[in-house]
Structures are given as structure tokens and as C-alpha cells.
Short mmCIF file of C-alpha atoms in Angstrom, two decimals:
data_model
loop_
_atom_site.label_atom_id
_atom_site.label_comp_id
_atom_site.label_asym_id
_atom_site.label_seq_id
_atom_site.Cartn_x
_atom_site.Cartn_y
_atom_site.Cartn_z
CA MET A 159 0.01 0.20 0.15
CA GLY A 160 1.13 3.33 -0.53
CA GLN A 161 2.21 5.73 2.19
CA GLU A 162 -0.78 8.12 3.47
CA GLN A 163 -0.13 12.03 2.56
CA LEU A 164 2.08 14.32 4.52
CA LYS A 165 -0.35 16.22 6.80
CA VAL A 166 1.40 19.73 5.80
CA LEU A 167 1.23 18.62 2.01
CA ASP A 168 -2.36 17.31 2.65
CA ALA A 169 -3.08 21.21 4.31
CA LEU A 170 -1.68 22.89 1.13
CA ASP A 171 -4.02 20.27 -1.18
CA SER A 172 -7.22 20.77 0.90
CA ALA A 173 -6.41 24.69 1.76
CA LYS A 174 -8.86 27.38 1.18
CA THR A 175 -7.69 30.62 -1.13
CA GLN A 176 -6.28 32.52 1.12
CA TRP A 177 -4.61 36.11 1.48
CA TYR A 178 -0.97 34.13 0.72
CA HIS A 179 -1.83 32.41 -2.44
CA PHE A 180 -2.74 35.89 -4.10
CA THR A 181 0.60 37.39 -2.72
CA ALA A 182 2.13 33.99 -4.30
CA ILE A 183 0.51 35.08 -7.43
CA VAL A 184 1.64 38.73 -7.48
CA ILE A 185 5.15 37.71 -6.32
CA ALA A 186 5.87 35.26 -9.35
CA GLY A 187 3.43 36.93 -11.74
CA MET A 188 5.48 40.33 -11.64
CA GLY A 189 8.45 38.19 -12.50
CA PHE A 190 6.47 37.02 -15.53
CA PHE A 191 5.51 40.58 -16.23
CA THR A 192 8.78 41.74 -16.25
CA ASP A 193 9.79 38.82 -18.57
CA ALA A 194 7.24 39.64 -20.89
CA TYR A 195 8.09 43.16 -21.36
CA ASP A 196 11.78 42.74 -21.69
CA LEU A 197 11.49 40.08 -24.47
CA PHE A 198 9.09 41.77 -26.09
CA CYS A 199 10.05 45.60 -26.14
CA ILE A 200 13.08 45.07 -28.47
CA SER A 201 10.75 44.70 -31.51
CA MET A 202 8.99 48.19 -31.26
CA VAL A 203 12.47 50.01 -31.22
CA THR A 204 14.69 47.51 -33.95
CA LYS A 205 13.33 50.04 -36.95
CA LEU A 206 14.50 52.67 -34.50
CA LEU A 207 17.76 51.11 -33.84
CA GLY A 208 18.34 50.76 -37.65
CA ARG A 209 17.56 54.63 -38.48
CA ILE A 210 19.88 55.63 -35.77
CA TYR A 211 22.67 53.40 -36.27
CA TYR A 212 22.52 52.29 -40.11
CA HIS A 213 21.48 55.28 -41.87
CA VAL A 214 22.34 55.51 -45.71
CA GLU A 215 22.79 58.78 -46.95
CA GLY A 216 20.86 59.40 -50.29
CA SER A 217 18.73 56.21 -49.71
CA PRO A 218 14.78 56.22 -50.72
CA LYS A 219 14.40 54.42 -47.19
CA PRO A 220 15.13 54.75 -43.79
CA GLY A 221 18.19 52.97 -42.54
CA SER A 222 17.46 49.24 -41.30
CA LEU A 223 18.78 46.73 -39.43
CA PRO A 224 20.91 44.30 -41.48
CA PRO A 225 19.27 40.58 -41.28
CA ASN A 226 22.40 38.69 -39.48
CA VAL A 227 22.49 42.15 -36.89
CA SER A 228 18.13 41.90 -36.76
CA ALA A 229 18.33 38.27 -36.17
CA ALA A 230 21.52 38.59 -33.19
CA VAL A 231 19.33 41.79 -31.58
CA ASN A 232 16.00 40.05 -31.60
CA GLY A 233 17.21 36.43 -30.90
CA VAL A 234 20.18 36.62 -28.53
CA ALA A 235 17.79 37.18 -25.46
CA LEU A 236 15.92 33.92 -26.76
CA CYS A 237 19.47 32.30 -26.34
CA GLY A 238 20.03 33.33 -22.95
CA THR A 239 16.49 32.60 -22.15
CA LEU A 240 16.99 28.92 -23.11
CA THR A 241 20.35 28.51 -21.35
CA GLY A 242 18.91 29.92 -18.40
CA GLN A 243 15.78 27.91 -18.59
CA LEU A 244 17.62 24.89 -18.24
CA PHE A 245 20.50 26.09 -15.72
CA PHE A 246 18.49 27.63 -13.34
CA GLY A 247 16.04 24.40 -13.59
CA TRP A 248 18.14 21.85 -12.41
CA LEU A 249 19.53 24.42 -10.20
CA GLY A 250 16.49 25.11 -8.26
CA ASP A 251 16.59 21.58 -7.60
CA LYS A 252 19.73 21.42 -6.02
CA LEU A 253 19.65 24.32 -3.96
CA GLY A 254 15.97 25.16 -3.64
CA ARG A 255 13.14 27.32 -5.36
CA LYS A 256 13.95 30.53 -2.92
CA LYS A 257 17.67 30.58 -2.87
CA VAL A 258 17.68 30.47 -6.65
CA TYR A 259 14.46 32.87 -7.17
CA GLY A 260 16.53 36.46 -6.03
CA MET A 261 19.41 35.18 -8.25
CA THR A 262 17.18 35.39 -11.24
CA LEU A 263 15.63 38.75 -10.34
CA MET A 264 18.75 40.65 -9.60
CA VAL A 265 20.56 39.24 -13.16
CA MET A 266 17.32 41.21 -14.59
CA VAL A 267 17.26 43.96 -12.99
CA ILE A 268 21.11 44.75 -13.86
CA CYS A 269 20.89 43.60 -17.50
CA SER A 270 17.84 45.37 -17.99
CA ILE A 271 19.56 48.74 -16.99
CA ALA A 272 22.63 47.85 -18.75
CA SER A 273 21.09 46.72 -21.94
CA GLY A 274 19.61 50.14 -22.17
CA LEU A 275 23.01 51.96 -21.15
CA SER A 276 24.61 49.99 -24.36
CA PHE A 277 27.85 52.18 -24.57
CA GLY A 278 29.87 53.44 -27.75
CA ARG A 279 28.81 55.66 -30.56
CA ASP A 280 29.07 53.82 -33.49
CA ALA A 281 26.97 50.80 -34.63
CA LYS A 282 28.84 48.02 -34.18
CA SER A 283 30.42 48.80 -30.18
CA VAL A 284 26.31 49.49 -29.59
CA MET A 285 24.87 46.70 -31.21
CA THR A 286 27.82 44.32 -29.39
CA THR A 287 27.10 45.35 -25.68
CA LEU A 288 23.38 45.23 -26.53
CA CYS A 289 23.15 41.72 -27.40
CA PHE A 290 26.06 40.60 -24.87
CA PHE A 291 23.72 42.37 -21.97
CA ARG A 292 20.13 41.00 -23.56
CA PHE A 293 21.65 37.12 -23.87
CA TRP A 294 22.19 37.46 -19.98
CA LEU A 295 18.84 39.24 -19.69
CA GLY A 296 17.50 36.58 -21.45
CA PHE A 297 19.33 34.21 -18.77
CA GLY A 298 17.85 35.91 -15.82
CA ILE A 299 14.39 35.72 -17.62
CA GLY A 300 14.68 32.01 -18.44
CA GLY A 301 15.67 31.14 -14.53
CA ASP A 302 11.92 32.26 -14.12
CA TYR A 303 10.10 30.13 -16.24
CA PRO A 304 10.70 26.70 -13.62
CA LEU A 305 10.78 28.34 -10.47
CA SER A 306 7.90 30.38 -10.77
CA ALA A 307 5.69 27.57 -12.03
CA THR A 308 7.05 25.21 -9.36
CA ILE A 309 6.79 28.15 -6.80
CA MET A 310 2.97 28.47 -7.76
CA SER A 311 2.23 24.77 -7.78
CA GLU A 312 3.51 23.91 -4.31
CA TYR A 313 2.12 26.54 -2.55
CA ALA A 314 -1.12 25.68 -4.59
CA ASN A 315 -4.31 23.42 -3.19
CA LYS A 316 -5.24 20.92 -5.57
CA LYS A 317 -8.93 22.34 -6.86
CA THR A 318 -7.20 25.71 -7.81
CA ARG A 319 -3.86 24.94 -8.94
CA GLY A 320 -4.10 25.29 -12.28
CA ALA A 321 -5.82 28.81 -12.05
CA PHE A 322 -3.00 29.74 -9.77
CA ILE A 323 -0.50 29.08 -12.09
CA ALA A 324 -1.96 29.80 -15.30
CA ALA A 325 -2.37 33.36 -13.47
CA VAL A 326 1.50 33.82 -13.10
CA PHE A 327 1.74 33.15 -16.54
CA ALA A 328 -1.31 35.45 -17.66
CA MET A 329 0.83 38.30 -16.03
CA GLN A 330 2.95 37.99 -19.28
CA GLY A 331 0.16 39.41 -21.48
CA PHE A 332 -0.11 42.78 -18.99
CA GLY A 333 3.78 42.38 -19.47
CA ILE A 334 3.18 42.64 -23.54
CA LEU A 335 0.53 45.62 -22.39
CA THR A 336 2.28 47.75 -20.77
CA GLY A 337 5.65 47.56 -23.07
CA GLY A 338 3.65 48.92 -25.72
CA VAL A 339 1.44 51.39 -23.42
CA PHE A 340 4.60 52.68 -22.08
CA ALA A 341 6.21 52.99 -25.89
CA ILE A 342 3.52 55.16 -26.89
CA MET A 343 3.84 57.31 -23.93
CA VAL A 344 7.89 57.79 -24.60
CA SER A 345 7.68 58.28 -28.04
CA ALA A 346 4.68 60.51 -27.71
CA ILE A 347 6.61 62.51 -25.51
CA PHE A 348 9.52 62.38 -27.44
CA ASN A 349 7.92 63.72 -30.47
CA SER A 350 5.97 66.34 -28.89
CA ILE A 351 8.87 67.98 -27.11
CA HIS A 352 11.55 67.23 -30.40
CA LYS A 353 9.37 68.03 -33.40
CA ALA A 354 11.09 66.32 -36.46
CA PRO A 355 10.18 66.13 -40.34
CA ALA A 356 9.35 62.87 -41.98
CA TYR A 357 11.97 61.11 -43.41
CA MET A 358 10.99 61.58 -46.96
CA VAL A 359 10.97 65.52 -46.41
CA ASN A 360 14.02 65.45 -44.83
CA PRO A 361 16.18 62.41 -44.34
CA GLY A 362 19.16 64.11 -42.25
CA LEU A 363 16.82 65.45 -39.74
CA SER A 364 14.36 63.10 -39.24
CA THR A 365 16.00 61.40 -36.70
CA PRO A 366 16.74 64.06 -33.75
CA PRO A 367 19.85 62.90 -31.79
CA GLN A 368 17.35 62.74 -28.80
CA ALA A 369 15.81 59.94 -30.36
CA ASP A 370 18.78 57.59 -28.78
CA TYR A 371 17.31 58.15 -25.66
CA VAL A 372 13.87 56.65 -26.75
CA TRP A 373 15.08 53.12 -27.18
CA ARG A 374 17.19 53.40 -24.04
CA VAL A 375 14.23 54.94 -21.42
CA ILE A 376 11.98 51.96 -23.12
CA LEU A 377 14.60 49.05 -22.58
CA MET A 378 15.87 50.21 -18.87
CA PHE A 379 12.05 50.70 -17.81
CA GLY A 380 12.23 46.86 -17.51
CA ALA A 381 14.28 46.95 -14.45
CA ILE A 382 11.23 48.78 -12.47
CA PRO A 383 8.94 46.21 -11.57
CA ALA A 384 11.34 43.28 -11.21
CA ALA A 385 12.83 45.56 -8.59
CA LEU A 386 9.95 46.02 -7.00
CA THR A 387 9.14 42.58 -5.97
CA PHE A 388 13.13 41.70 -5.09
CA TYR A 389 12.29 41.98 -1.41
CA SER A 390 8.86 40.08 -1.49
CA ARG A 391 11.02 37.14 -3.05
CA MET A 392 13.17 37.46 -0.54
CA LYS A 393 10.74 37.03 2.07
CA MET A 394 8.92 34.03 0.72
CA PRO A 395 9.56 30.76 2.46
CA GLU A 396 10.75 27.80 1.13
CA THR A 397 8.07 25.35 -0.48
CA ALA A 398 7.02 23.02 2.01
CA ARG A 399 7.06 19.73 -0.70
CA TYR A 400 11.14 20.97 -1.64
CA THR A 401 11.50 21.26 2.37
CA ALA A 402 9.88 18.21 3.05
CA LEU A 403 10.21 15.80 0.07
CA VAL A 404 13.60 17.28 -1.00
CA ALA A 405 15.70 18.67 1.69
CA LYS A 406 13.41 15.94 4.24
CA ASN A 407 13.19 18.64 6.69
CA ALA A 408 9.81 17.62 7.80
CA ALA A 409 9.47 20.14 11.09
CA GLN A 410 10.72 23.40 8.81
CA ALA A 411 8.55 22.88 6.38
CA ALA A 412 5.72 22.19 8.97
CA SER A 413 7.18 25.23 10.95
CA ASP A 414 6.88 27.35 7.66
CA MET A 415 3.53 26.42 6.26
CA SER A 416 1.93 26.70 9.72
CA LYS A 417 3.35 30.33 9.69
CA VAL A 418 2.06 31.16 6.10
CA MET A 419 -1.86 29.39 6.63
CA GLN A 420 -1.86 30.45 10.16
CA VAL A 421 -2.53 26.54 11.92
CA ASP A 422 -0.84 24.34 13.54
CA ILE A 423 0.91 21.51 11.42
CA GLU A 424 2.40 18.32 12.78
CA SER A 425 5.97 17.90 11.74
CA GLU A 426 6.25 14.17 10.94
CA GLU A 427 10.12 13.17 10.55
CA LYS A 428 9.39 9.48 10.68
CA LYS A 429 6.95 9.39 7.54
CA VAL A 430 9.21 11.95 5.81
CA GLU A 431 12.47 9.40 6.67
CA THR A 432 10.13 6.59 5.39
CA ILE A 433 9.46 8.13 1.76
CA ALA A 434 13.28 9.43 1.46
CA LYS A 435 14.04 5.62 2.09
CA SER A 436 11.90 4.25 -0.34
CA SER A 437 13.66 2.86 -3.48
CA ALA A 438 10.92 4.49 -5.62
CA ASN A 439 11.95 7.87 -4.49
CA SER A 440 15.68 7.53 -5.49
CA PHE A 441 15.67 7.39 -8.95
CA GLY A 442 17.62 10.32 -10.81
CA LEU A 443 16.69 11.64 -14.12
CA PHE A 444 18.67 9.91 -16.62
CA SER A 445 17.35 6.58 -14.86
CA LYS A 446 15.26 3.78 -16.94
CA GLU A 447 12.80 4.25 -14.15
CA PHE A 448 12.75 7.68 -14.92
CA LEU A 449 12.17 6.50 -18.42
CA ARG A 450 9.60 4.40 -17.32
CA ARG A 451 7.55 6.46 -15.21
CA HIS A 452 8.01 9.80 -16.76
CA GLY A 453 9.63 9.56 -20.12
CA LEU A 454 6.48 9.81 -22.46
CA HIS A 455 5.44 12.71 -19.82
CA LEU A 456 8.38 14.50 -20.77
CA PHE A 457 8.40 13.86 -24.26
CA GLY A 458 5.01 15.36 -24.39
CA THR A 459 5.73 18.33 -22.53
CA THR A 460 8.67 19.04 -24.92
CA SER A 461 7.25 18.17 -27.95
CA THR A 462 4.27 20.39 -27.17
CA TRP A 463 6.12 23.24 -25.99
CA PHE A 464 8.17 23.26 -28.86
CA LEU A 465 5.26 23.23 -31.63
CA LEU A 466 3.72 25.71 -29.82
CA ASP A 467 6.29 28.03 -30.02
CA ILE A 468 7.65 27.63 -33.35
CA ALA A 469 3.64 28.90 -34.39
CA PHE A 470 3.19 31.30 -31.53
CA TYR A 471 6.65 33.02 -32.41
CA SER A 472 5.95 33.27 -35.99
CA GLN A 473 3.55 35.75 -35.43
CA ASN A 474 6.04 38.59 -36.68
CA LEU A 475 5.52 36.90 -39.96
CA PHE A 476 2.34 38.64 -40.83
CA GLN A 477 2.54 41.86 -38.55
CA LYS A 478 4.52 44.18 -40.80
CA ASP A 479 2.48 43.37 -43.67
CA ILE A 480 -0.98 43.45 -41.79
CA PHE A 481 -0.16 46.59 -40.02
CA SER A 482 1.04 48.40 -42.91
CA ALA A 483 -1.56 47.41 -45.39
CA ILE A 484 -4.44 48.29 -42.94
CA GLY A 485 -2.88 51.64 -42.03
CA TRP A 486 -1.92 50.99 -38.51
CA ILE A 487 1.86 51.39 -39.69
CA PRO A 488 2.17 54.02 -42.74
CA ALA A 489 5.17 53.64 -45.23
CA ALA A 490 8.64 54.69 -42.79
CA PRO A 491 9.25 57.37 -45.09
CA THR A 492 6.29 59.49 -44.69
CA MET A 493 7.32 59.61 -40.84
CA ASN A 494 9.82 60.26 -38.61
CA ALA A 495 12.21 58.09 -36.38
CA VAL A 496 10.15 58.18 -33.22
CA GLN A 497 6.65 58.62 -34.70
CA GLU A 498 7.70 54.89 -36.27
CA VAL A 499 8.05 53.60 -32.66
CA PHE A 500 4.57 55.57 -32.05
CA LYS A 501 2.59 53.85 -34.52
CA ILE A 502 4.57 50.34 -34.20
CA ALA A 503 4.05 50.35 -30.35
CA ARG A 504 0.16 51.21 -31.10
CA ALA A 505 -0.43 48.59 -33.44
CA GLN A 506 1.33 45.90 -30.90
CA THR A 507 -1.06 47.04 -27.83
CA LEU A 508 -4.33 46.71 -30.00
CA ILE A 509 -3.03 42.97 -30.97
CA ALA A 510 -2.34 42.33 -27.11
CA LEU A 511 -5.33 44.04 -25.67
CA CYS A 512 -7.77 42.18 -28.12
CA SER A 513 -6.65 38.80 -28.50
CA THR A 514 -3.38 38.08 -26.02
CA VAL A 515 -4.60 39.41 -22.58
CA PRO A 516 -8.04 37.67 -23.31
CA GLY A 517 -6.93 34.28 -23.95
CA TYR A 518 -4.88 34.53 -21.06
CA TRP A 519 -7.32 35.15 -18.86
CA PHE A 520 -9.77 32.28 -20.38
CA THR A 521 -7.63 30.17 -19.49
CA VAL A 522 -7.16 31.09 -15.84
CA PHE A 523 -10.90 30.76 -15.66
CA PHE A 524 -11.36 27.74 -17.25
CA ILE A 525 -8.54 25.54 -16.76
CA ASP A 526 -9.82 24.01 -13.64
CA ARG A 527 -13.33 23.40 -15.08
CA ILE A 528 -12.59 21.44 -18.24
CA GLY A 529 -8.96 20.60 -17.53
CA ARG A 530 -5.33 21.17 -19.33
CA PHE A 531 -5.66 18.39 -21.59
CA ARG A 532 -9.36 19.50 -23.07
CA ILE A 533 -8.00 23.53 -23.31
CA GLN A 534 -4.46 22.37 -25.02
CA LEU A 535 -6.23 20.08 -27.86
CA MET A 536 -8.57 22.46 -28.09
CA GLY A 537 -6.34 25.36 -28.57
CA PHE A 538 -4.21 23.46 -31.03
CA PHE A 539 -7.38 22.43 -33.30
CA PHE A 540 -8.34 25.95 -33.54
CA MET A 541 -4.92 27.15 -34.51
CA THR A 542 -4.59 24.64 -37.25
CA ALA A 543 -8.63 25.82 -38.50
CA PHE A 544 -7.51 29.38 -38.55
CA MET A 545 -3.89 28.76 -40.28
CA LEU A 546 -5.69 27.16 -43.10
CA ALA A 547 -8.60 29.50 -43.25
CA ILE A 548 -6.01 32.28 -43.86
CA ALA A 549 -3.90 30.10 -46.20
CA ILE A 550 -6.04 28.35 -48.78
CA PRO A 551 -8.15 32.07 -49.62
CA TYR A 552 -4.73 33.94 -49.00
CA GLY A 553 -5.34 35.69 -52.18
CA TYR A 554 -8.86 36.88 -50.87
CA TRP A 555 -7.55 37.79 -47.88
CA MET A 556 -4.68 40.20 -49.08
CA LYS A 557 -7.81 42.57 -50.62
CA HIS A 558 -10.01 42.02 -47.60
CA LEU A 559 -7.34 43.09 -44.96
CA MET A 560 -9.84 43.09 -41.60
CA GLY A 561 -11.00 39.48 -42.04
CA PHE A 562 -7.59 38.64 -42.09
CA VAL A 563 -7.08 40.41 -39.15
CA ILE A 564 -9.85 38.74 -37.09
CA LEU A 565 -8.73 35.63 -38.52
CA TYR A 566 -5.00 36.52 -37.38
CA SER A 567 -6.41 37.75 -33.70
CA LEU A 568 -8.39 34.60 -33.44
CA THR A 569 -5.05 31.92 -33.83
CA PHE A 570 -3.54 33.81 -31.08
CA PHE A 571 -6.40 34.06 -28.76
CA PHE A 572 -6.35 30.25 -29.23
CA ALA A 573 -2.95 30.06 -28.94
CA ASN A 574 -3.06 31.56 -25.42
CA PHE A 575 -6.54 30.15 -24.58
CA GLY A 576 -4.65 26.97 -25.57
CA PRO A 577 -1.19 25.56 -25.46
CA ASN A 578 0.69 28.78 -24.88
CA ALA A 579 -0.65 28.81 -21.11
CA THR A 580 -1.11 24.97 -20.44
CA THR A 581 2.46 24.16 -21.66
CA PHE A 582 3.72 25.93 -19.04
CA VAL A 583 1.03 24.90 -16.49
CA VAL A 584 1.27 21.06 -16.71
CA PRO A 585 5.33 20.14 -16.17
CA ALA A 586 4.84 22.28 -12.85
CA GLU A 587 2.56 19.55 -11.60
CA ILE A 588 3.48 15.91 -13.21
CA PHE A 589 6.74 15.17 -12.31
CA PRO A 590 8.54 14.24 -8.64
CA ALA A 591 9.63 17.51 -6.31
CA ARG A 592 13.33 16.72 -6.65
CA LEU A 593 13.18 16.78 -10.35
CA ARG A 594 10.38 19.09 -11.05
CA SER A 595 12.32 22.04 -11.68
CA THR A 596 14.27 20.56 -13.82
CA CYS A 597 11.83 18.92 -16.31
CA HIS A 598 9.87 22.49 -16.59
CA GLY A 599 13.28 23.97 -17.42
CA ILE A 600 13.86 21.15 -20.32
CA SER A 601 10.05 21.64 -21.61
CA ALA A 602 10.73 25.48 -21.26
CA ALA A 603 13.80 25.06 -23.04
CA ALA A 604 12.50 22.76 -25.94
CA GLY A 605 9.41 25.92 -26.47
CA LYS A 606 12.52 28.35 -26.47
CA LEU A 607 13.91 25.85 -29.29
CA GLY A 608 10.78 26.21 -30.87
CA ALA A 609 10.77 30.06 -30.68
CA MET A 610 13.76 30.43 -32.34
CA VAL A 611 12.58 28.64 -35.34
CA GLY A 612 9.64 30.51 -35.63
CA ALA A 613 10.85 33.50 -35.48
CA PHE A 614 14.04 32.83 -37.76
CA GLY A 615 13.50 29.96 -39.50
CA PHE A 616 10.16 31.46 -40.61
CA LEU A 617 11.65 34.61 -41.38
CA TYR A 618 13.63 33.01 -44.42
CA LEU A 619 11.04 30.93 -45.12
CA ALA A 620 8.40 33.45 -45.80
CA GLN A 621 10.22 35.59 -48.36
CA ASN A 622 8.82 35.65 -51.47
CA GLN A 623 9.66 33.11 -54.11
CA ASP A 624 11.11 35.98 -56.60
CA PRO A 625 14.41 36.90 -55.30
CA SER A 626 13.56 40.51 -56.83
CA LYS A 627 10.76 40.74 -54.38
CA THR A 628 12.47 39.31 -51.07
CA ASP A 629 13.44 41.73 -48.03
CA ALA A 630 17.00 43.61 -48.43
CA GLY A 631 19.61 41.00 -47.47
CA TYR A 632 17.04 38.00 -47.67
CA PRO A 633 17.28 34.53 -49.95
CA ALA A 634 14.20 33.86 -51.89
CA GLY A 635 11.84 31.49 -49.75
CA ILE A 636 8.27 29.69 -50.18
CA GLY A 637 6.39 32.43 -49.35
CA VAL A 638 3.90 33.46 -46.77
CA GLN A 639 0.91 31.46 -48.00
CA ASN A 640 3.36 28.27 -48.41
CA SER A 641 4.94 29.20 -45.11
CA LEU A 642 0.85 29.21 -43.40
CA TYR A 643 0.39 25.38 -44.56
CA VAL A 644 3.38 24.11 -43.07
CA LEU A 645 2.36 26.30 -39.67
CA ALA A 646 -1.05 24.50 -39.95
CA GLY A 647 0.84 21.30 -40.02
CA VAL A 648 2.83 22.16 -36.94
CA ASN A 649 -0.11 22.95 -34.60
CA LEU A 650 -1.73 19.53 -35.89
CA LEU A 651 1.55 17.71 -34.74
CA GLY A 652 1.10 19.79 -31.69
CA LEU A 653 -2.26 18.34 -31.28
CA VAL A 654 -1.22 14.86 -31.97
CA CYS A 655 1.55 15.04 -29.13
CA THR A 656 -0.64 16.61 -26.66
CA PHE A 657 -2.47 13.04 -26.03
CA PHE A 658 1.21 12.21 -24.66
CA VAL A 659 0.51 14.49 -21.40
CA PRO A 660 -1.86 13.31 -18.51
CA GLU A 661 -4.14 15.05 -17.19
CA SER A 662 -3.24 16.83 -13.80
CA LYS A 663 -6.88 18.67 -12.57
CA GLY A 664 -8.10 17.98 -9.77
CA LYS A 665 -4.93 15.38 -8.44
CA SER A 666 -2.51 16.33 -6.00
CA LEU A 667 1.23 16.86 -7.01
CA GLU A 668 2.36 13.81 -5.37
CA GLU A 669 -0.76 11.88 -6.61
CA MET A 670 0.46 12.15 -9.94
CA SER A 671 4.42 12.25 -9.67
CA ARG A 672 3.41 8.97 -6.92
CA GLU A 673 6.56 10.14 -4.99
CA THR A 674 4.65 9.32 -1.58
CA GLU A 675 4.22 5.76 -2.09
CA GLY A 676 6.17 3.25 -0.65
CA ASP A 677 8.83 0.48 -2.74
CA GLU A 678 5.60 -1.75 -2.89
CA ASP A 679 3.71 0.40 -4.98
CA THR A 680 6.33 1.09 -7.57
CA LYS A 681 4.77 -0.51 -10.39
CA PRO A 682 2.65 1.90 -12.82
CA THR A 683 -1.36 1.22 -12.55
CA GLU A 684 -3.14 0.21 -15.54
CA GLU A 685 -3.94 4.18 -16.22
CA GLU A 686 -0.46 5.28 -16.05
CA ALA A 687 1.42 1.76 -18.36
#
């Protein structure tokens, strides 16, 4: 027979929603707010960087970042994030969630400020230092993924755990929204103080010297929300599940949670010792036992996150064309440098407001009602359907752009009310406590690998088939319509891989991982086999 659940863990599982739950959501969520702000704000200032540092005298078009520089500036943070997810995920299981949690935040604060201070006057030195600091910014952001998800899952009760973890992730939406709103404010203020003519009127004066401060202020603002939550993160006690099941200190776990929940909880040293001695709870990540118990689960969480992020980060494919075609972003020569930042930020804010933010909160509301599996399946299904609905009559939508925008928005609404949220939630629930942060980090890193494929692979793939019509510096590709077919196939594959992911709705974390069971219970049940 399996062991009876530890009282401290049982108390957490059955606790009513209390103030400490909301405190944990805010503390973990502000990290994600900052993550999203820092990752997405760069896309609003890349055009400006091109105008400032790559201006070509006599050119009919404003300066733009060369393809390799653009890829580096936009992609280096993703590389850092992937590395940070693996490193801090592993460290979170080795040293404890709390010890590592403050480290990630300090890295983010320092590198946000340093990104804006990128020194030098010429293009090469500014871009090199910007890329250097954005890599390490991404490294800190990467740590936030496994740690925030793991901390929230280990603090939550089993009835509303999905909603709590999804709420932390949903703070990304507000981070993206705040990035857009702040960029609108900064560019509007600079434009009113330092008036400049459009590029077509006077190319030299269309980028005032003060425009160099605009991108720096926007990037540095990301340090503020991270710094504000540092003290609160340091005050949080270590999660009871880590203290009891990994550090094997039942008395400390009971003491910490008694203070947090304001109830008396008995410490059960003997029961913790029994669980610790069980060979069922001593296998490592690279063991046959892990492969037998959780191998397919890890394949499910990594493959679905990888495939989702290919589609999710490929959205930049259409944005510039859509925004330009419907007049949200006029032709670059008709604006000055700061006006262009304003228009891009406004367009991205509208998309975030209409599809990104609502999608996240639909997941928060429904995840504990209809379950992770169904939401993920539904999300991938509708993403496939809407991608095909855009791709098949692509020529028609190029003449009826509002229809295109609606379908495009729906695709990303169902990404967020779907796999974009569930791929974050599930890895924090289904693995043993001593490997939970590591496995979440591996799953998240697979996602970032997909993000790189989506953001850069499709940037090349979606180029016009006619070499004379490609963007400057890019070779011919397969075109946007064919790229949409490929993306629909990616989403369909994500739907298939979802069947490797177990449903964790309403179950305790120990029930999913079976880590409080004795040796005699190590064989898989029929349901898991």
C-alpha cells in the first residue's frame, strides 16, 4: 500500500484560497510581467535602431538593421532564456526554489539597466554590447520559467492550482501590454518636445539626436517591476514540498507552512524518513525508472511546447504586412524615427488588448473546470483551423484585410486560451518534487528552441519566391502562403503530441508523481502503463 499523505502537504492541497495564494501569484507573476516586457519591447525599437545606426545617405528608405544584426538583436535574448531555463531549472532542484529565485531577479534588474546603457557611439559597439547584455537578461528570464511555475504549483491547493499557475503566466499579457503603452507614452513625449520632419521631407533631420534616448528608456524601464518585487521574493519561505520531500526537513516544512497558513501543522519526521528511504523515490533524471515512469510525459511536455512556440513566435511574419496594409503603420518614409516607434507600439498594443490578454484569462477561468488536456487539444485544433482558413484563400484575404486581422487575432487568442498557457502549467504538476524544476526547465527550453525556429526560420522561409521581391539581404523563400500551410501542419502535430500529456486536474502533485508511495507500490497502474 502507498503511504498516507504528509499532513503539511495535505493541508496545502485542501487549503481554502487565502491571502498568501494571491501574494504568491503577485510575487511570481511580476517576474513574468517583467519577462514579457523585456522580451517583447525590443521589437518596438528595432526599426529605430536601424534609423539611428544604419542610415545610408541618399537612400529613398530609412536605415534598417541588416538581417544578421536584426537576428542577433532579436534572438540573443531567446538563446539566453533557453540557457537560463536549463541552468536555473537544475539549480532550483539542487539548492531550493527560494535561494535561486532572488538570483534570477537580480540578473534581470542589472541587465535591463545595462541594455539601455549599451555604450559606444558607432553601430558595431552599441549592437555588440546590447546583444551581450540581452543574452544575460534572457538568462535571468529563463530562470523565472521553471522557478515561478514550480513555486506556484507547490504553494497552491489542488482545486484551483491550474488557475493559480495560469494566472502567473497570464501576467505576461500585461507585460506585453505595458511595453506597448510605455513605448507609446515615451515616443509621444519625445515627439512633442523634439519635433522632426518625415524622412521623405528631410532624411537627415527625421532622426533627431534625442531619439537615441527613446530606445534606451524603453529597455531600462523593465528593471523597475523586477526591482519592486525583490524584497517580497526574499521574504517568501521555501516551499513545503521542497523542504519535506527534497531537503527531508519535515519540522521546517511544518513550521514554515504553519506561519503562512496560520494553522498548527504536525511535523512528521518518521514519515519523511520512510518516504526518503523508499527506492521508488531515489531514481535520477537519466535512469531507466524515470524513463519508465515519466519518459513519455517529458516527451509530451517538450514536444508540445516546442511545436507551440514555432507557431507562436512566427506571428511576426504577418505583422509588418498586416499593419502596413490596413494603415496602422504607414510607409516608413512618411514618418520620422520617433513617430514610427509610436505607430508600431500602438499596433502591438491593440493586438495584445484584443487577443493576447483575453486569451490568457480565459485559460485562468476555465483550466480547473474543463482541464488542461481539453484546453490544449482545443487550442491546437483551432490554431490549425484558423491557419488553414488564412492560408487557403490567402489571395482573397490580401484584398479583405479586416477579415485577415480577425482570423489572425483568433489564431493567437486560441494559442493563449490553449497550449501557450497549458504547456507552462502541466510540467510543474506531473514530475517528482526533486526533479520538478529541472523537468519544467527542459520543457521550457524546448519551447525556446521552437521560438528560434519560428522567429528566424520562418523569417527566411516566408520570403517571396521571386528573388527580386525579397526583403533586403534575404534569399528567396517559399512565400507566406506556403509558410502558413507549414505552420498549420506544425499545429496539427502539436495536437497529436498532446495525447502524451496526462491530465492533472483535481489531483495532488504527489498523486501525479507517486513520490509519497512505498516500494511495494512502484509498479505503474493500468491507467499509467
